[in-house]
Amino acid sequence: MCGFFGIVYEQDKANLGSILVRAGKRLSYRGYDASGVVGIGSDCSFDLRKDKGRIEEVEERLHLSEVKGSRGIIQLRWATYGIPSKENAQPHYDCTKRVFSAHNGNILNTPELREKLINDNHTLQGENDGEVIPHLIEDGLAEGKSFTDAIMGCVRSLNGDYAFVATSLDEDGMWAVKKGSSLFLGIGKGSVCVSSDLTAILDNTREIVTLRDNELIHFTNSGFTIEDIETGEIVNRETRRIALSVEEIEKGSFEHFMLKEIYETPAKARSHLRLLKNNPSYEEAAKLISQAQRIFITGAGTSYHASLLGKYYCAEIAGVLLNNSFASEFSSLCSNILKQGDILIVVSQSGETKDVKNVLNEFRDKGGDKVIGMVNNIGSTIALHSDIVLPINSQLEVSVPATKTFTNQALSFLYLANKVAELKGRVSQEFDISFIEGMIQDSIEKGEKEVSRLLDKLTGQKEFYILGFGLTYPAALEASLKIKEVAYMHIEGMYSGEFKHGPLSIVEQGYPVIFITTAEDKHFVLSHINEVKTRNGFIITIAPLDEELSLASDIFIPLPVSNPYLVPISATIYAQILSYRMSVSLGINPDFPRNISKTITVD
Ligand code: BG6
């Protein structure tokens, strides 16, 4: 994913480096393979320091916070093109070491551009895709173009979804481009800054400007201009004030963002449920779904599991079938069958996941009709390209494993399914906000107590299965994903009815199998439990209080809910707490698990 931040002041700042490092730490969940800064003085001197490793490690080695100057850039890297190394770290520079840039996203035609640049006698330091940017700008300048026109020329050569910031020792201010990846502009008192993420801007100002794709921004310490890259027209845009609190972006008394965000879930669910009531976009979406012939739904990771739960809610409550697929699977499955009138629902908390953006673009190209985008980040690319935006109002989620956003995605689908049912004259559920909020609060308090009974049994286990049935199947998948993400254990989620058709062979004396079920489906699940029990498996059941299920289990974990539609939400909160406690007991930082990142902006 990567993330960058750039800022311009009027005069040299002795603490420019620490301002950049503070912003870098806000962006650290976007990439921790390499980190780097460049500070440029009003005397056109520059100080470039970068290396592989997380921001904290590189700061310790290279003292990035000691950099001085009147403008500076920091970049955090999540390796795609080129291994984690100093040469592939950013900011990058041109052959003259006068043009500097940093980017996030990915440039698809990098191999061709690199070959051309090398044939034109440019010296490239590494293999990273972003390194072509300062060299392409250098070419434009060598042709006598202005810096703006040189950037325009560079952008015309690039293919892909990206955003970048660039500056030069010979120019005032900085330039930035948004083309498919996130980018925000912040207007401070005496400074202007850009960043891939709002969190890095909020320490400097709350006045931000929303940027759109295909826009080029030039900014100095006192102002900015926005130019439409396609038309060349100057775009006027007002600033808007962000209400997000710094607390929102701090851990507070929690050791990790993951636990903080789990504990924020009841409050975020309450505020979301209040905003849902009579929300015009949810009404409009329900109307569209109730009248549509064919509806496709997709997402990635946790959002895919939320979309699958949405499918179950719509089928069971509204009698409407949603055709679901993984976002990365959509093209091979659906691209040849799309037609006029089809509806697409895309689910993405960040609104920037590349696999999901690909689906949206393909759906449009193939003549699909309306796109409904369920997002947490309403300023995101997916929100900007959707016909109807369904916000989930979880506020910022920093920890890589998604938690509070899953709950609000699930509640959004439950609300939507009920709305569609009403429009179709079917019986719909009473949406009692205080009851749901109480249930979520209970799930956290009782969850902490109950899952502690499982920690000794499960932590460090090489493997085990988590099985769900009907509504709880998506919860079983999400539970196994959480444990994979933050405890690095190979735990498989599966449909319990399928277990006897093969995987049952794995079961031996004491082999743990977790069953998640509603009381309504217990009859099926009881026979699945017996299939494992008779092979001496160790049965753990997570379900609403039930004598029969309790007797059939070695460990029975009661859920504080009765309504079957809320069981998957409560069970998933239990699994979030279990995976968190497992992760911490294994000495892992659950906020920044190895090898993955909060949002993947590459294919
Ligand atoms: C992955 C994250 O990169 O992307 C997951 O590690 C997340 O936590 C998935 O669920 C999808 O992200 P989004 O932003 O599209 O919901």
Coordinates of C-alpha atoms and ligand atoms in Angstrom, one line a residue:
M1 CA 0.0 0.0 0.0
C2 CA 2.7 2.6 1.0
G3 CA 2.0 6.1 2.3
F4 CA 3.6 9.5 1.9
F5 CA 3.4 13.0 3.4
G6 CA 4.8 16.2 2.1
I7 CA 4.7 19.7 3.7
V8 CA 5.8 23.2 2.7
Y9 CA 6.6 26.0 5.2
E10 CA 7.6 29.7 4.6
Q11 CA 11.0 29.4 6.4
D12 CA 13.4 26.7 7.4
K13 CA 12.2 24.7 10.4
A14 CA 14.7 23.1 12.8
N15 CA 12.1 20.4 13.7
L16 CA 11.0 19.6 10.1
G17 CA 12.4 16.1 10.6
S18 CA 10.3 15.4 13.7
I19 CA 7.2 16.7 11.9
L20 CA 7.8 14.3 9.1
V21 CA 8.5 11.4 11.4
R22 CA 5.3 12.1 13.4
A23 CA 3.4 12.0 10.1
G24 CA 5.3 8.8 9.1
K25 CA 4.2 7.1 12.3
R26 CA 0.6 7.9 11.5
L27 CA 1.1 6.2 8.1
S28 CA 3.1 3.2 9.5
Y29 CA 0.2 0.8 9.1
R30 CA 0.4 1.4 5.3
G31 CA 3.9 0.0 5.0
Y32 CA 6.8 -1.2 7.1
D33 CA 9.4 -2.5 4.5
A34 CA 11.3 0.8 4.1
S35 CA 11.1 4.4 5.3
G36 CA 12.8 7.6 4.1
V37 CA 12.7 11.4 4.2
V38 CA 14.1 14.4 2.3
G39 CA 14.3 17.9 3.7
I40 CA 15.0 20.8 1.4
G41 CA 16.4 24.1 2.8
S42 CA 15.4 27.6 1.6
D43 CA 19.1 27.7 0.4
C44 CA 18.3 24.8 -2.0
S45 CA 20.4 22.3 0.1
F46 CA 18.8 18.9 0.7
D47 CA 19.1 16.1 3.3
L48 CA 18.0 12.7 2.1
R49 CA 17.9 9.8 4.5
K50 CA 16.3 6.4 3.7
D51 CA 16.7 2.7 4.4
K52 CA 14.8 -0.5 4.6
G53 CA 12.8 -1.2 7.8
R54 CA 9.9 0.2 9.8
I55 CA 9.9 3.9 10.6
E56 CA 11.0 3.3 14.2
E57 CA 14.0 1.3 13.2
V58 CA 15.1 3.7 10.4
E59 CA 14.6 6.7 12.7
E60 CA 16.9 4.9 15.3
R61 CA 19.6 4.3 12.6
L62 CA 19.4 7.5 10.5
H63 CA 17.9 10.0 12.9
L64 CA 15.3 11.2 10.3
S65 CA 13.9 13.6 12.9
E66 CA 17.1 15.7 12.7
V67 CA 16.4 16.7 9.1
K68 CA 15.9 20.5 8.7
G69 CA 14.5 22.6 5.9
S70 CA 11.4 24.6 4.7
R71 CA 9.8 21.6 2.9
G72 CA 10.0 17.9 3.3
I73 CA 8.7 14.5 2.2
I74 CA 8.4 11.2 4.1
Q75 CA 7.4 7.9 2.5
L76 CA 6.6 4.5 4.1
R77 CA 7.0 1.5 1.8
W78 CA 5.1 -1.8 1.4
A79 CA 7.2 -3.7 -1.1
T80 CA 5.7 -4.5 -4.5
Y81 CA 8.2 -3.7 -7.2
G82 CA 11.7 -4.4 -5.7
I83 CA 12.8 -6.0 -2.5
P84 CA 12.9 -4.1 0.8
S85 CA 16.3 -2.2 0.4
K86 CA 17.8 1.3 0.7
E87 CA 17.8 1.6 -3.1
N88 CA 14.1 0.8 -3.4
A89 CA 13.2 3.0 -0.5
Q90 CA 11.7 6.4 -1.1
P91 CA 11.9 9.4 -1.7
H92 CA 13.4 8.8 -5.1
Y93 CA 15.5 11.4 -7.1
D94 CA 16.6 12.0 -10.7
C95 CA 20.1 11.9 -12.3
T96 CA 20.8 15.5 -11.3
K97 CA 19.6 14.9 -7.7
R98 CA 17.5 18.0 -7.9
V99 CA 14.0 16.5 -8.4
F100 CA 12.6 14.4 -5.6
S101 CA 9.4 12.4 -5.4
A102 CA 7.4 9.7 -3.5
H103 CA 4.4 7.7 -4.4
N104 CA 1.8 5.1 -3.4
G105 CA -0.1 2.7 -5.6
N106 CA 1.4 0.9 -8.5
I107 CA 2.7 1.8 -12.0
L108 CA 1.9 -1.1 -14.3
N109 CA 4.1 -0.2 -17.3
T110 CA 7.3 0.2 -15.1
P111 CA 9.3 -2.4 -17.1
E112 CA 8.9 -0.5 -20.4
L113 CA 9.5 2.9 -18.8
R114 CA 12.6 1.7 -17.1
E115 CA 14.0 0.2 -20.3
K116 CA 13.4 3.5 -22.1
L117 CA 15.0 5.6 -19.4
I118 CA 18.1 3.3 -19.2
N119 CA 18.4 3.4 -23.0
D120 CA 18.2 7.3 -22.6
N121 CA 21.2 7.1 -20.3
H122 CA 19.3 7.6 -17.0
T123 CA 20.9 6.0 -14.0
L124 CA 18.3 4.2 -11.8
Q125 CA 19.3 3.2 -8.3
G126 CA 16.8 0.3 -7.7
E127 CA 13.9 -1.6 -9.1
N128 CA 11.0 0.3 -7.5
D129 CA 8.2 1.5 -9.8
G130 CA 8.1 5.0 -8.3
E131 CA 11.7 5.7 -9.3
V132 CA 10.6 6.4 -12.9
I133 CA 8.7 9.5 -11.8
P134 CA 11.6 11.9 -11.1
H135 CA 13.5 10.7 -14.2
L136 CA 10.4 11.3 -16.4
I137 CA 10.1 14.8 -14.9
E138 CA 13.8 15.3 -15.6
D139 CA 13.2 14.5 -19.2
G140 CA 10.5 17.1 -19.4
L141 CA 12.6 19.7 -17.8
A142 CA 15.5 18.9 -20.2
E143 CA 13.0 19.6 -23.1
G144 CA 12.6 23.1 -21.6
K145 CA 9.2 22.5 -20.1
S146 CA 7.9 24.1 -16.9
F147 CA 7.8 21.9 -13.8
T148 CA 4.0 21.6 -14.1
D149 CA 4.2 20.6 -17.8
A150 CA 7.1 18.2 -17.1
I151 CA 4.8 16.5 -14.5
M152 CA 1.9 16.5 -17.0
G153 CA 4.2 14.7 -19.4
C154 CA 5.3 12.2 -16.8
V155 CA 1.6 11.5 -15.9
R156 CA 0.8 10.9 -19.6
S157 CA 3.5 8.1 -19.6
L158 CA 2.3 6.3 -16.5
N159 CA -0.3 3.5 -16.4
G160 CA -1.8 2.3 -13.1
D161 CA -3.5 3.6 -10.0
Y162 CA -1.2 5.8 -7.9
A163 CA -0.7 9.2 -6.2
F164 CA 2.6 11.0 -5.9
V165 CA 4.2 14.2 -4.6
A166 CA 7.2 15.8 -6.2
T167 CA 9.4 18.8 -5.7
S168 CA 12.7 20.3 -7.0
L169 CA 15.6 22.3 -5.6
D170 CA 14.9 24.9 -8.3
E171 CA 11.2 25.4 -7.7
D172 CA 9.0 26.8 -5.0
G173 CA 6.6 24.5 -3.2
M174 CA 5.5 21.0 -4.2
W175 CA 3.3 19.2 -6.7
A176 CA 1.1 16.2 -6.2
V177 CA -1.0 14.0 -8.5
K178 CA -4.1 11.8 -7.7
K179 CA -4.8 9.0 -10.2
G180 CA -6.7 6.2 -8.5
S181 CA -5.0 6.2 -5.1
S182 CA -5.9 8.2 -2.0
L183 CA -4.6 11.7 -1.6
F184 CA -5.6 14.5 0.8
L185 CA -4.5 18.2 0.9
G186 CA -4.3 20.1 4.3
I187 CA -4.4 23.9 4.6
G188 CA -2.6 25.0 7.8
K189 CA -1.6 28.3 9.3
G190 CA 1.7 29.1 7.4
S191 CA 2.0 25.6 5.9
V192 CA 0.3 23.4 3.3
C193 CA 0.6 19.6 3.2
V194 CA -0.5 16.5 1.3
S195 CA -0.8 12.9 2.3
S196 CA -2.1 9.5 1.3
D197 CA -4.0 9.4 4.5
L198 CA -6.0 11.9 6.6
T199 CA -4.4 10.8 9.8
A200 CA -1.0 12.3 8.9
I201 CA -2.6 15.7 8.0
L202 CA -4.6 16.1 11.2
D203 CA -1.6 16.8 13.4
N204 CA -1.0 19.9 11.2
T205 CA -4.5 21.1 10.4
R206 CA -8.2 20.2 10.3
E207 CA -8.9 22.3 7.1
I208 CA -8.7 19.8 4.2
V209 CA -9.4 19.9 0.5
T210 CA -11.0 16.8 -1.1
L211 CA -9.1 15.8 -4.2
R212 CA -10.4 13.9 -7.1
D213 CA -8.7 11.5 -9.6
N214 CA -6.9 13.1 -12.5
E215 CA -6.0 16.2 -10.6
L216 CA -2.6 17.9 -10.3
I217 CA -2.1 20.1 -7.3
H218 CA 0.7 22.8 -6.9
F219 CA 1.0 24.2 -3.4
T220 CA 3.3 26.5 -1.5
N221 CA 3.2 27.4 2.2
S222 CA 0.3 29.9 1.6
G223 CA -1.8 28.5 -1.2
F224 CA -2.6 25.9 -3.7
T225 CA -4.0 25.4 -7.3
I226 CA -5.8 22.4 -8.6
E227 CA -5.6 21.6 -12.3
D228 CA -7.7 19.0 -14.1
I229 CA -5.1 16.8 -15.9
E230 CA -7.4 16.0 -18.8
T231 CA -8.8 19.4 -19.5
G232 CA -6.0 21.6 -18.1
E233 CA -8.7 23.7 -16.4
I234 CA -8.1 25.2 -13.0
V235 CA -10.5 23.7 -10.5
N236 CA -11.9 25.8 -7.6
R237 CA -12.6 23.9 -4.4
E238 CA -13.4 24.9 -0.9
T239 CA -11.7 23.6 2.2
R240 CA -13.8 21.6 4.7
R241 CA -13.2 21.1 8.4
I242 CA -12.6 17.6 9.7
A243 CA -14.2 16.7 13.0
L244 CA -12.1 13.6 13.6
S245 CA -10.4 13.9 17.0
V246 CA -6.8 13.2 17.7
E247 CA -8.0 10.6 20.2
E248 CA -9.5 8.8 17.3
I249 CA -6.0 8.4 15.9
E250 CA -4.3 7.7 19.2
K251 CA -4.3 4.4 21.2
G252 CA -5.3 6.1 24.5
S253 CA -5.0 3.6 27.4
F254 CA -5.0 0.6 25.1
E255 CA -1.9 -1.3 24.4
H256 CA -2.9 -1.9 20.8
F257 CA -5.3 -0.2 18.2
M258 CA -6.9 -3.6 17.7
L259 CA -8.2 -3.8 21.3
K260 CA -9.1 -0.1 21.3
E261 CA -11.1 -0.6 18.1
I262 CA -12.9 -3.7 19.4
Y263 CA -13.9 -1.8 22.5
E264 CA -15.1 1.1 20.4
T265 CA -17.5 -1.2 18.6
P266 CA -20.6 -0.6 20.8
A267 CA -20.3 3.2 20.4
K268 CA -19.6 3.0 16.7
A269 CA -22.6 0.6 16.2
R270 CA -24.9 2.9 18.2
S271 CA -23.9 6.1 16.2
H272 CA -24.2 4.1 12.9
L273 CA -27.6 2.7 13.7
R274 CA -28.8 6.1 14.5
L275 CA -27.5 7.4 11.2
L276 CA -29.0 4.5 9.4
K277 CA -32.6 5.3 10.3
N278 CA -34.2 6.8 7.2
N279 CA -30.8 7.4 5.6
P280 CA -31.7 8.3 1.9
S281 CA -28.8 6.3 0.4
Y282 CA -29.8 3.2 2.3
E283 CA -33.4 3.8 1.2
E284 CA -32.3 4.2 -2.4
A285 CA -30.1 1.1 -2.3
A286 CA -33.0 -1.0 -0.8
K287 CA -35.3 0.2 -3.6
L288 CA -32.8 -0.7 -6.2
I289 CA -32.1 -4.1 -4.7
S290 CA -35.8 -4.8 -4.3
Q291 CA -36.5 -4.1 -8.0
A292 CA -33.3 -5.6 -9.6
Q293 CA -33.2 -8.7 -11.7
R294 CA -29.6 -9.6 -10.9
I295 CA -27.3 -8.4 -8.1
F296 CA -23.6 -9.1 -7.7
I297 CA -21.8 -8.5 -4.5
T298 CA -18.0 -8.6 -3.8
G299 CA -15.2 -7.6 -1.4
A300 CA -11.8 -8.8 -0.1
G301 CA -10.7 -10.2 3.2
T302 CA -13.0 -9.2 6.1
S303 CA -15.2 -7.2 3.7
Y304 CA -15.7 -10.3 1.6
H305 CA -17.0 -12.1 4.8
A306 CA -19.3 -9.2 5.5
S307 CA -20.6 -9.4 2.0
L308 CA -21.2 -13.1 2.4
L309 CA -23.2 -12.4 5.6
G310 CA -25.1 -9.8 3.6
K311 CA -26.0 -12.5 1.1
Y312 CA -27.4 -14.7 3.9
Y313 CA -29.4 -11.8 5.4
C314 CA -30.9 -10.8 2.1
A315 CA -31.8 -14.4 1.2
E316 CA -33.3 -15.3 4.6
I317 CA -35.0 -11.9 5.4
A318 CA -35.8 -10.4 2.0
G319 CA -35.9 -13.5 -0.2
V320 CA -33.4 -11.9 -2.6
L321 CA -30.3 -13.7 -3.9
L322 CA -27.0 -11.8 -4.2
N323 CA -24.4 -13.4 -6.5
N324 CA -21.2 -13.2 -4.4
S325 CA -17.6 -13.7 -5.3
F326 CA -14.2 -12.7 -4.1
A327 CA -13.2 -9.4 -5.7
S328 CA -10.1 -11.1 -7.3
E329 CA -12.4 -13.8 -8.6
F330 CA -15.1 -11.5 -10.1
S331 CA -13.5 -11.1 -13.5
S332 CA -13.1 -14.8 -14.3
L333 CA -16.6 -15.6 -12.9
C334 CA -18.8 -12.7 -14.1
S335 CA -17.1 -10.6 -16.8
N336 CA -18.7 -12.6 -19.6
I337 CA -22.2 -12.6 -18.2
L338 CA -22.6 -8.9 -17.2
K339 CA -25.5 -7.1 -18.9
Q340 CA -27.6 -3.9 -18.8
G341 CA -29.7 -3.7 -15.6
D342 CA -27.2 -5.7 -13.4
I343 CA -26.5 -4.1 -10.0
L344 CA -23.2 -4.4 -8.2
I345 CA -22.5 -4.0 -4.5
V346 CA -18.9 -3.5 -3.5
V347 CA -17.8 -3.7 0.1
S348 CA -14.5 -2.1 1.2
Q349 CA -13.7 -0.4 4.5
S350 CA -10.8 1.6 3.1
G351 CA -12.5 2.1 -0.3
E352 CA -9.0 1.7 -1.9
T353 CA -8.5 -2.0 -2.3
K354 CA -7.2 -2.6 -5.8
D355 CA -9.0 -5.9 -6.4
V356 CA -12.3 -4.2 -5.6
K357 CA -11.6 -1.2 -7.8
N358 CA -10.8 -3.5 -10.6
V359 CA -14.3 -5.1 -10.2
L360 CA -15.9 -1.6 -10.3
N361 CA -14.1 -0.6 -13.5
E362 CA -14.8 -4.0 -15.2
F363 CA -18.5 -3.8 -14.2
R364 CA -18.7 -0.3 -15.8
D365 CA -16.8 -1.3 -18.9
K366 CA -19.0 -4.4 -19.4
G367 CA -22.2 -2.3 -19.3
G368 CA -23.3 -3.0 -15.8
D369 CA -25.9 -0.6 -14.4
K370 CA -25.7 0.9 -10.9
V371 CA -22.9 0.4 -8.3
I372 CA -23.6 0.5 -4.6
G373 CA -20.4 1.1 -2.6
M374 CA -20.4 0.2 1.1
V375 CA -17.4 2.0 2.6
N376 CA -16.0 3.4 5.8
N377 CA -13.8 6.0 4.0
I378 CA -16.4 8.2 2.2
G379 CA -13.6 10.2 0.6
S380 CA -12.1 7.1 -1.0
T381 CA -11.8 6.2 -4.7
I382 CA -14.5 3.5 -4.5
A383 CA -16.9 6.0 -2.9
L384 CA -16.2 8.6 -5.5
H385 CA -16.9 6.0 -8.3
S386 CA -20.1 4.6 -6.8
D387 CA -23.7 5.7 -7.7
I388 CA -24.9 5.1 -4.2
V389 CA -22.5 5.3 -1.2
L390 CA -23.5 3.4 2.0
P391 CA -21.3 4.7 4.8
I392 CA -20.6 2.4 7.7
N393 CA -19.6 5.2 10.0
S394 CA -16.9 3.3 12.0
Q395 CA -14.5 6.2 11.9
L396 CA -10.8 5.6 11.4
E397 CA -9.6 2.0 11.8
V398 CA -5.8 1.9 12.2
S399 CA -5.1 -1.7 13.2
V400 CA -4.6 -3.9 10.1
P401 CA -7.0 -6.6 11.2
A402 CA -10.5 -5.2 10.7
T403 CA -12.8 -5.4 13.7
K404 CA -15.3 -2.6 14.4
T405 CA -15.8 -2.1 10.7
F406 CA -17.0 -5.7 10.3
T407 CA -19.7 -5.2 12.9
N408 CA -21.0 -2.0 11.2
Q409 CA -20.8 -3.7 7.8
A410 CA -22.9 -6.6 9.2
L411 CA -25.4 -4.2 10.8
S412 CA -25.7 -2.3 7.5
F413 CA -26.6 -5.4 5.6
L414 CA -29.1 -6.5 8.3
Y415 CA -30.7 -3.1 8.1
L416 CA -30.7 -3.2 4.3
A417 CA -32.2 -6.7 4.1
N418 CA -35.0 -5.6 6.4
K419 CA -35.6 -2.5 4.2
V420 CA -35.8 -4.7 1.1
A421 CA -38.1 -7.1 2.9
E422 CA -40.5 -4.2 3.7
L423 CA -40.5 -3.0 0.1
K424 CA -41.3 -6.6 -1.0
G425 CA -44.1 -6.8 1.6
R426 CA -42.3 -9.4 3.7
V427 CA -42.1 -9.5 7.5
S428 CA -39.1 -7.4 8.6
Q429 CA -37.2 -7.3 11.9
E430 CA -37.7 -4.7 14.6
F431 CA -34.3 -2.8 14.6
D432 CA -34.0 -2.1 18.3
I433 CA -30.8 0.1 18.6
S434 CA -30.4 -0.1 22.4
F435 CA -30.9 -3.9 22.3
I436 CA -28.2 -4.3 19.6
E437 CA -25.9 -1.9 21.4
G438 CA -26.4 -3.8 24.6
M439 CA -25.7 -7.1 22.8
I440 CA -22.4 -5.8 21.4
Q441 CA -21.4 -4.5 24.8
D442 CA -22.2 -7.9 26.4
S443 CA -20.3 -9.7 23.6
I444 CA -17.2 -7.8 24.6
E445 CA -17.5 -8.1 28.4
K446 CA -18.6 -11.8 28.3
G447 CA -16.3 -12.4 25.4
E448 CA -13.2 -11.5 27.4
K449 CA -14.3 -13.8 30.2
E450 CA -15.4 -16.7 28.0
V451 CA -12.5 -16.8 25.5
S452 CA -10.0 -16.8 28.3
R453 CA -11.2 -20.4 28.8
L454 CA -10.0 -21.2 25.3
L455 CA -6.6 -19.6 25.4
D456 CA -4.7 -22.4 27.1
K457 CA -6.4 -25.0 24.9
L458 CA -5.9 -23.3 21.5
T459 CA -2.9 -20.9 21.7
G460 CA 0.0 -22.5 19.9
Q461 CA -2.1 -25.3 18.5
K462 CA -0.6 -26.2 15.1
E463 CA -4.1 -26.2 13.5
F464 CA -7.8 -26.6 14.1
Y465 CA -11.1 -26.0 12.3
I466 CA -13.8 -23.4 12.8
L467 CA -17.1 -24.6 11.4
G468 CA -20.2 -22.5 10.8
F469 CA -23.7 -23.4 9.4
G470 CA -26.0 -21.0 7.5
L471 CA -25.8 -17.5 9.1
T472 CA -22.7 -18.5 11.1
Y473 CA -20.7 -19.7 8.1
P474 CA -19.4 -16.2 7.4
A475 CA -18.5 -15.7 11.1
A476 CA -16.5 -19.0 11.0
L477 CA -14.6 -17.7 8.0
E478 CA -13.9 -14.4 9.6
A479 CA -12.9 -16.0 12.9
S480 CA -10.3 -18.1 11.1
L481 CA -9.1 -15.1 9.2
K482 CA -8.5 -13.1 12.4
I483 CA -6.4 -15.9 13.9
K484 CA -4.4 -16.3 10.7
E485 CA -3.8 -12.5 10.5
V486 CA -2.6 -11.9 14.0
A487 CA -1.5 -15.3 15.5
Y488 CA 0.1 -16.7 12.3
M489 CA -1.7 -20.0 12.9
H490 CA -3.2 -22.1 10.0
I491 CA -6.8 -22.2 11.1
E492 CA -9.4 -23.1 8.5
G493 CA -13.0 -21.9 8.5
M494 CA -15.5 -24.1 6.8
Y495 CA -19.1 -25.0 6.3
S496 CA -19.9 -27.7 8.9
G497 CA -22.1 -29.7 6.5
E498 CA -19.1 -30.1 4.3
F499 CA -16.7 -31.3 7.0
K500 CA -17.8 -35.0 6.7
H501 CA -17.0 -34.9 2.9
G502 CA -13.3 -35.2 3.5
P503 CA -11.6 -33.0 6.1
L504 CA -13.1 -35.2 8.9
S505 CA -10.2 -37.6 8.1
I506 CA -7.9 -35.1 9.8
V507 CA -9.6 -35.6 13.2
E508 CA -7.8 -37.7 15.8
Q509 CA -7.7 -37.9 19.6
G510 CA -8.1 -34.4 21.1
Y511 CA -8.1 -32.6 17.7
P512 CA -9.9 -29.3 18.4
V513 CA -12.9 -28.3 16.3
I514 CA -14.9 -25.1 17.0
F515 CA -18.6 -25.0 16.0
I516 CA -20.4 -21.7 15.8
T517 CA -24.2 -22.1 15.5
T518 CA -27.5 -20.4 16.1
A519 CA -30.1 -22.2 18.3
E520 CA -32.3 -22.5 15.2
D521 CA -29.7 -24.6 13.2
K522 CA -28.6 -26.8 16.2
H523 CA -30.2 -29.9 14.9
F524 CA -28.0 -30.0 11.8
V525 CA -24.9 -28.9 13.9
L526 CA -25.5 -31.5 16.6
S527 CA -25.1 -34.3 14.0
H528 CA -22.0 -32.6 12.7
I529 CA -20.7 -32.4 16.3
N530 CA -21.3 -36.1 16.8
E531 CA -19.4 -37.0 13.6
V532 CA -16.3 -35.3 15.1
K533 CA -17.0 -36.6 18.6
T534 CA -17.1 -40.2 17.5
R535 CA -13.6 -39.7 16.1
N536 CA -12.4 -38.4 19.5
G537 CA -12.2 -34.8 18.4
F538 CA -12.3 -32.0 21.0
I539 CA -15.6 -30.1 20.6
I540 CA -15.8 -26.4 21.3
T541 CA -19.2 -24.8 20.7
I542 CA -20.0 -21.1 20.5
A543 CA -23.7 -20.5 20.5
P544 CA -26.6 -19.0 22.4
L545 CA -27.2 -20.8 25.8
D546 CA -28.5 -24.3 25.0
E547 CA -28.6 -27.4 27.1
E548 CA -28.2 -29.9 24.3
L549 CA -25.3 -28.1 22.6
S550 CA -23.6 -27.6 26.0
L551 CA -23.9 -31.3 26.8
A552 CA -22.5 -32.3 23.4
S553 CA -19.4 -30.1 23.8
D554 CA -16.1 -30.4 25.7
I555 CA -16.2 -26.6 26.1
F556 CA -19.4 -24.6 25.6
I557 CA -19.1 -20.9 25.1
P558 CA -22.5 -19.2 25.5
L559 CA -23.2 -16.1 23.4
P560 CA -25.3 -13.3 25.0
V561 CA -27.9 -13.2 22.2
S562 CA -31.1 -14.9 21.2
N563 CA -31.9 -13.4 17.8
P564 CA -30.3 -15.7 15.2
Y565 CA -29.4 -12.7 12.9
L566 CA -27.2 -11.2 15.6
V567 CA -25.4 -14.5 16.4
P568 CA -22.8 -14.1 13.6
I569 CA -22.0 -10.5 14.9
S570 CA -21.6 -11.6 18.5
A571 CA -19.6 -14.7 17.6
T572 CA -17.2 -12.7 15.5
I573 CA -16.6 -10.2 18.3
Y574 CA -15.7 -13.3 20.5
A575 CA -13.3 -14.4 17.7
Q576 CA -11.7 -10.9 17.5
I577 CA -11.0 -11.0 21.2
L578 CA -9.7 -14.6 21.1
S579 CA -7.3 -13.8 18.2
Y580 CA -6.1 -10.6 19.9
R581 CA -5.4 -12.4 23.2
M582 CA -3.7 -15.3 21.3
S583 CA -1.6 -12.8 19.3
V584 CA -0.4 -10.9 22.4
S585 CA 0.4 -14.1 24.3
L586 CA 2.5 -15.2 21.3
G587 CA 4.4 -11.8 21.5
I588 CA 3.1 -10.6 18.2
N589 CA 2.0 -7.0 17.6
P590 CA -1.5 -7.5 16.2
D591 CA -1.7 -4.0 14.8
F592 CA 1.0 -4.6 12.2
P593 CA 1.1 -8.3 11.4
R594 CA 3.9 -9.5 9.1
N595 CA 3.5 -9.6 5.3
I596 CA 0.1 -7.9 5.2
S597 CA -1.2 -4.4 5.2
K598 CA -4.4 -2.5 6.0
T599 CA -5.3 -1.9 2.3
I600 CA -3.7 -3.6 -0.7
T601 CA -3.5 -1.1 -3.6
V602 CA -1.8 -3.5 -6.0
D603 CA -3.1 -6.5 -8.0
Ligands
BG6_1 C1 -6.5 -6.5 3.6 C2 -6.5 -6.3 5.1 O1 -5.3 -6.0 3.0 O2 -7.6 -6.0 2.9 C3 -7.8 -6.9 5.6 O3 -5.4 -6.9 5.7 C4 -9.0 -6.3 4.8 O4 -8.0 -6.6 7.0 C5 -8.9 -6.4 3.3 O5 -10.2 -6.9 5.3 C6 -9.9 -5.7 2.6 O6 -9.8 -4.3 2.9 P1 -11.0 -3.3 2.6 O7 -10.4 -2.0 3.0 O8 -11.3 -3.4 1.1 O9 -12.1 -3.7 3.4

